[in-house]
């Protein structure tokens, strides 16, 4: 059932591909001929270069290549991308997401299984284009700068690798196919290693794309807060409340910002509001209660 | 093999998140981090995921064949309770990834019936 389902997916994707009437090729994408089994560092360096990072496969090898496994893990590709201050965005498992990324100028790093399900041969390559006339994908792959592959063959190898694909985004850019949830997850994961100014830039882009998404607004407020820009944080939170007035998390954070800015009454008002809109005993409620206790404690023993 | 592999990665990633989360939060105790908020507003994510499945061509075809407006069905997802959302998602997880073979069509129709029931579009099951 599962395998049949996947096979169907390839068929659906083939139909998506056949609808493509225009070719696309990111000809300026660099090429790092892969030496032996180090396709991970080569592929990652390729997409990072396009995202403006000056890095070679050799630089990346130590952080993502595991000699014992003779390969790299997807998780490490994501982490290495973050450590170079670029947002790794895992694409939706759809060929249209790959094509849209290409048309937006992003080469796509893909994982392929060139073997069989039972005897996998994992391989990373970079999709740089699609020729609609000849119906071929163009890949930077192994020692080939312009490897042309039939869609069906590519899709089968990609399917056996769980349709895994990622792009490396410059700070502040939102992929055309991004859903708010997936993109904000990528940003939240990035936040830990990203510097706070970059985080502000990223969340500001998310707010610009999805002005009514409360999580994006929360992220922006939090990024300003982490950057020490309390007034801007307050404004970002207040903006969310205009469309989402019963958001306990926003009210909680707003209370904290008011408090730190010395607006004691406003802080108490906001935290009471947070507690009144949150479901009693929900996580939000407990967190808000904690904030209330901390605020009143600090007021008592300044 | 791959599924097992990615599951392990997921577990590692989630463990890392759980380990680092308290550390991040102590930096600013009262501010609820974006990451925490994402976990808490799981409902939003759940609705997104369900609507993504409903947007699949095979599911839309099945809905239309049963005379249901897919847009209408998606709008109904928003008003479900958390419990209903969870049940719905469990059903949707059983859907094949998007297949159109005979086995899948039967499967999709059966599951879509359950979906419609959950969405209060039909009373198919309660009539038995």
XYZ file of C-alpha atoms in Angstrom:
430
model
C 0.000 0.000 0.000
C 2.724 2.384 0.979
C 4.945 1.630 -1.989
C 2.023 1.767 -4.380
C 1.109 5.129 -2.909
C 4.582 6.429 -3.515
C 4.553 5.161 -7.086
C 1.367 7.098 -7.610
C 3.085 10.158 -6.295
C 5.735 9.890 -8.990
C 2.961 9.738 -11.547
C 1.309 12.866 -10.149
C 4.668 14.615 -10.174
C 5.298 13.524 -13.770
C 2.061 15.267 -14.702
C 3.259 18.390 -12.876
C 6.517 18.235 -14.822
C 4.769 17.806 -18.161
C 2.915 21.056 -17.536
C 6.200 22.961 -17.523
C 6.452 24.794 -20.807
C 9.467 26.955 -20.005
C 12.994 25.775 -19.420
C 15.012 27.097 -16.534
C 18.735 26.765 -15.915
C 20.806 28.495 -13.272
C 23.929 28.545 -15.414
C 25.993 30.556 -12.937
C 25.766 27.860 -10.285
C 29.339 26.837 -9.464
C 30.510 23.280 -9.867
C 32.682 21.321 -7.495
C 33.640 18.004 -9.052
C 33.109 15.534 -6.304
C 36.126 13.596 -5.131
C 35.359 9.987 -4.170
C 32.384 9.852 -1.829
C 32.179 13.447 -0.645
C 29.044 14.500 -2.421
C 27.647 16.184 0.719
C 30.349 18.868 1.062
C 30.397 19.448 -2.719
C 26.645 19.872 -2.980
C 26.392 22.072 0.099
C 29.258 24.322 -1.014
C 27.443 24.741 -4.336
C 24.190 25.997 -2.823
C 25.953 28.063 -0.156
C 28.030 29.834 -2.824
C 24.881 30.831 -4.666
C 23.480 32.138 -1.356
C 26.558 34.365 -1.092
C 28.756 32.322 1.241
C 32.394 32.006 0.257
C 33.074 28.409 1.213
C 34.629 25.367 -0.473
C 33.870 21.660 -0.027
C 37.195 21.359 1.792
C 36.067 23.956 4.382
C 32.847 22.059 4.923
C 34.311 18.591 5.014
C 35.321 18.672 8.672
C 31.881 19.810 9.827
C 29.644 17.574 7.760
C 31.580 14.590 6.465
C 31.623 11.443 8.557
C 34.483 9.246 7.325
C 33.059 6.099 8.898
C 29.793 6.445 7.107
C 31.449 7.796 3.974
C 28.831 10.450 3.763
C 26.972 13.283 5.442
C 23.721 13.366 7.340
C 20.905 15.639 6.265
C 20.744 17.075 9.761
C 24.352 18.162 9.497
C 23.792 19.819 6.141
C 21.054 21.859 7.799
C 23.248 22.689 10.797
C 26.233 23.638 8.618
C 23.996 25.933 6.560
C 22.873 27.678 9.755
C 26.426 28.058 10.985
C 27.142 29.990 7.779
C 24.256 32.331 8.600
C 21.970 31.015 5.891
C 18.509 29.566 6.493
C 18.198 25.937 5.449
C 14.687 25.427 4.168
C 13.573 21.865 3.627
C 11.291 21.906 0.613
C 7.850 20.387 0.530
C 8.158 16.870 -0.951
C 6.775 17.972 -4.299
C 8.543 18.448 -7.615
C 6.670 21.724 -8.090
C 8.462 23.085 -5.013
C 11.780 22.237 -6.696
C 10.728 23.905 -9.939
C 9.464 27.038 -8.178
C 12.733 27.246 -6.232
C 14.687 27.031 -9.501
C 12.575 29.740 -11.078
C 13.253 31.931 -8.034
C 16.988 31.462 -8.574
C 17.644 28.875 -5.876
C 19.522 25.728 -6.874
C 18.104 22.767 -4.962
C 20.200 20.335 -2.978
C 18.585 16.907 -3.222
C 19.206 13.565 -1.607
C 18.956 10.615 -3.955
C 19.115 6.908 -3.456
C 20.875 5.592 -6.525
C 20.636 2.020 -5.263
C 17.607 0.104 -4.161
C 15.417 0.468 -1.115
C 17.035 -2.621 0.365
C 20.584 -1.638 -0.613
C 20.653 2.152 -0.593
C 23.365 4.173 -2.263
C 22.899 7.687 -0.927
C 23.945 10.593 -3.061
C 23.640 14.365 -2.789
C 23.355 16.420 -5.961
C 22.226 19.906 -6.884
C 19.354 20.439 -9.305
C 20.154 23.565 -11.331
C 17.584 23.441 -14.094
C 14.969 21.776 -16.208
C 14.795 21.610 -19.996
C 11.156 21.481 -21.063
C 11.855 20.585 -24.709
C 14.035 17.565 -24.043
C 12.351 16.886 -20.691
C 15.541 16.598 -18.694
C 16.577 17.818 -15.271
C 20.032 19.378 -15.093
C 22.123 18.405 -12.089
C 25.535 19.228 -10.714
C 26.283 15.671 -9.754
C 29.424 13.712 -8.986
C 32.037 14.560 -11.596
C 29.493 15.912 -14.075
C 28.908 19.622 -14.324
C 25.774 19.291 -16.415
C 24.271 15.880 -15.831
C 21.040 15.535 -17.796
C 18.549 13.086 -16.359
C 15.066 11.992 -17.406
C 12.344 13.147 -14.985
C 11.099 9.614 -14.273
C 14.580 8.365 -13.434
C 15.298 11.350 -11.226
C 11.955 11.087 -9.437
C 12.500 7.399 -8.655
C 15.915 8.051 -7.106
C 14.493 11.031 -5.221
C 11.485 9.050 -4.017
C 13.762 6.356 -2.589
C 15.355 9.144 -0.528
C 12.025 10.328 0.861
C 11.807 13.322 -1.528
C 14.320 15.213 0.593
C 15.408 18.576 -0.772
C 16.686 21.809 0.696
C 17.594 25.292 -0.380
C 19.872 27.757 1.392
C 18.229 31.136 1.825
C 19.801 34.514 2.316
C 18.601 36.168 5.517
C 15.325 37.956 4.916
C 14.197 35.939 1.913
C 11.072 33.794 1.932
C 10.728 30.994 -0.627
C 7.764 31.324 -2.954
C 6.292 27.960 -1.949
C 6.833 28.391 1.786
C 3.980 27.733 4.165
C 4.047 29.950 7.269
C 4.370 26.982 9.592
C 7.284 25.364 7.808
C 9.083 28.633 7.252
C 8.650 29.800 10.844
C 9.924 26.452 12.070
C 13.001 26.946 9.905
C 13.446 30.434 11.366
C 12.985 29.259 14.949
C 15.635 26.595 14.416
C 17.888 29.206 12.840
C 17.372 31.618 15.722
C 19.653 29.670 18.044
C 22.737 30.152 15.872
C 21.672 33.280 14.036
C 22.769 36.676 15.300
C 19.917 38.781 16.600
C 20.020 41.337 13.782
C 19.699 38.571 11.203
C 16.792 37.163 13.193
C 15.049 40.538 13.077
C 15.555 40.649 9.304
C 14.147 37.127 8.878
C 11.048 37.617 10.969
C 10.405 41.014 9.418
C 10.330 39.255 6.039
C 7.901 36.668 7.421
C 5.630 39.425 8.769
C 5.769 41.189 5.412
C 4.727 37.982 3.653
C 2.070 36.906 6.178
C 0.959 40.118 7.947
C -1.843 38.350 9.810
C 0.228 35.438 11.086
C 0.566 35.835 14.844
C 3.582 33.546 15.074
C 5.494 35.660 12.578
C 4.659 38.757 14.619
C 5.672 37.008 17.819
C 8.971 36.010 16.209
C 9.622 39.591 15.150
C 8.825 40.926 18.618
C 11.019 38.278 20.238
C 13.864 39.017 17.834
C 13.676 42.736 18.669
C 13.576 41.843 22.353
C 16.656 39.628 22.056
C 18.351 42.471 20.226
C 17.582 44.825 23.123
C 15.124 46.887 21.070
C 12.296 46.846 23.589
C 10.259 49.632 22.060
C 10.215 47.920 18.669
C 9.380 44.618 20.365
C 6.430 46.279 22.069
C 5.239 47.658 18.747
C 5.518 44.250 17.037
C 3.506 42.551 19.791
C 0.896 45.324 19.776
C 0.541 44.917 16.030
C -0.336 41.222 16.461
C -2.962 42.081 19.067
C -4.797 44.213 16.537
C -5.792 41.102 14.575
C -5.391 38.498 17.331
C -6.408 40.253 20.580
C -6.797 37.038 22.594
C -3.284 35.731 22.079
C -2.025 34.795 25.544
C 1.570 34.321 24.427
C 1.729 37.771 22.865
C 0.114 39.333 25.950
C 2.597 37.521 28.180
C 5.589 38.779 26.226
C 4.127 42.257 25.994
C 3.757 42.286 29.793
C 7.412 41.413 30.187
C 8.491 44.158 27.790
C 6.285 46.714 29.568
C 7.778 45.633 32.844
C 11.354 45.971 31.647
C 10.581 49.385 30.226
C 9.256 50.452 33.624
C 5.554 50.540 32.731
C 4.419 48.721 35.816
C 0.670 49.243 35.509
C 0.648 48.313 31.825
C 2.668 45.192 32.599
C 0.213 44.086 35.247
C -2.706 44.824 32.927
C -1.219 42.775 30.090
C -0.434 39.767 32.261
C -3.932 39.803 33.750
C -5.284 39.906 30.208
C -3.026 36.969 29.248
C -4.346 34.943 32.162
C -7.936 35.794 31.340
C -7.729 34.682 27.704
C -5.670 31.523 28.292
C -7.446 28.286 29.100
C -6.931 27.564 32.797
C -4.096 25.080 33.272
C -2.989 25.210 29.643
C 0.724 25.658 28.991
C 0.135 29.282 28.067
C -1.694 29.834 31.336
C 1.073 28.331 33.417
C 3.742 30.348 31.625
C 1.750 33.549 32.105
C 1.257 32.743 35.774
C 4.998 32.343 36.117
C 5.554 35.709 34.461
C 3.059 37.300 36.840
C 4.867 35.836 39.830
C 8.244 37.002 38.583
C 6.969 40.481 37.914
C 5.400 40.839 41.365
C 8.454 39.311 43.018
C 10.769 41.800 41.361
C 8.463 44.638 42.321
C 8.664 43.559 45.939
C 12.447 43.074 45.994
C 13.834 45.384 43.367
C 15.719 1.459 5.808
C 15.483 5.131 5.029
C 12.365 5.570 7.103
C 14.108 4.051 10.068
C 17.093 6.275 9.449
C 15.063 9.490 9.247
C 13.063 8.476 12.317
C 16.297 8.208 14.264
C 17.360 11.620 13.028
C 14.038 13.033 14.093
C 14.434 11.577 17.570
C 17.920 13.057 17.840
C 16.644 16.440 16.663
C 13.727 16.452 19.069
C 15.966 15.412 21.942
C 18.321 18.248 21.120
C 15.405 20.661 21.074
C 14.184 19.445 24.448
C 17.654 19.691 25.926
C 18.348 23.179 24.616
C 14.885 24.631 25.197
C 15.246 25.238 28.957
C 18.652 26.818 28.341
C 17.216 29.292 25.894
C 14.330 30.099 28.182
C 16.438 30.879 31.224
C 18.081 33.685 29.254
C 14.800 35.602 29.419
C 12.567 33.742 31.824
C 9.315 35.540 31.172
C 9.495 35.850 27.399
C 7.924 32.882 25.643
C 10.258 31.937 22.828
C 9.086 31.562 19.261
C 10.075 27.913 19.316
C 7.939 27.239 22.393
C 5.077 29.159 20.831
C 5.296 26.999 17.720
C 4.959 23.877 19.826
C 2.091 25.394 21.792
C 0.237 26.559 18.738
C 0.423 23.092 17.334
C -3.184 23.480 16.398
C -2.248 25.963 13.706
C 0.281 23.523 12.328
C -2.252 20.732 12.483
C -4.797 22.716 10.502
C -2.083 23.530 7.946
C -1.157 19.873 7.592
C -4.750 18.741 7.248
C -5.506 21.385 4.649
C -2.393 20.366 2.734
C -3.740 16.815 2.519
C -7.174 18.064 1.551
C -5.527 20.113 -1.177
C -4.079 16.990 -2.784
C -5.485 16.269 -6.176
C -6.586 12.719 -5.363
C -8.439 13.844 -2.248
C -10.011 16.780 -4.051
C -11.180 14.445 -6.814
C -12.755 12.163 -4.236
C -14.445 15.102 -2.534
C -15.814 16.464 -5.798
C -17.067 13.008 -6.807
C -19.029 12.965 -3.580
C -20.469 16.368 -4.354
C -18.517 18.240 -1.721
C -16.925 21.580 -2.409
C -13.253 21.157 -1.346
C -13.003 24.839 -0.376
C -15.990 24.388 1.882
C -14.429 21.281 3.437
C -11.206 23.149 4.159
C -13.100 26.006 5.776
C -14.718 23.509 8.131
C -11.344 22.299 9.389
C -10.823 25.643 11.079
C -13.780 25.240 13.397
C -13.025 21.724 14.638
C -12.088 21.182 18.274
C -8.557 20.048 19.085
C -9.842 16.552 19.747
C -11.596 16.401 16.380
C -8.507 17.746 14.671
C -6.446 14.983 16.168
C -8.864 12.283 15.044
C -8.998 13.795 11.590
C -5.251 13.895 11.271
C -4.935 10.282 12.354
C -7.325 9.367 9.551
C -5.470 11.474 7.036
C -2.186 9.850 8.006
C -3.616 6.610 6.684
C -4.023 8.089 3.224
C -1.457 6.916 0.704
C 0.956 9.651 -0.298
C -1.152 10.618 -3.293
C -1.658 7.445 -5.262
C -4.262 6.884 -7.905
C -4.196 3.089 -8.234
C -7.325 0.993 -7.658
C -6.389 0.052 -4.102
C -5.748 3.667 -3.221
C -8.964 4.963 -4.728
C -10.983 2.568 -2.573
C -8.879 3.571 0.419
C -9.219 7.257 -0.288
C -12.985 7.063 -0.691
C -13.322 5.183 2.598
C -11.133 7.629 4.442
C -12.699 10.668 2.816
C -16.059 9.413 4.085
C -14.642 9.417 7.589
C -13.226 12.887 6.964
C -16.593 14.181 5.827
C -18.197 12.701 8.900
C -15.657 14.440 11.087
C -16.186 17.667 9.237
C -19.946 17.302 9.816
C -20.579 17.407 6.068
C -22.374 14.068 6.051
C -24.047 11.846 8.581
C -23.047 8.677 6.801
C -21.936 6.706 9.840
C -24.472 7.952 12.327
C -27.268 6.615 10.115
C -26.233 3.024 10.805
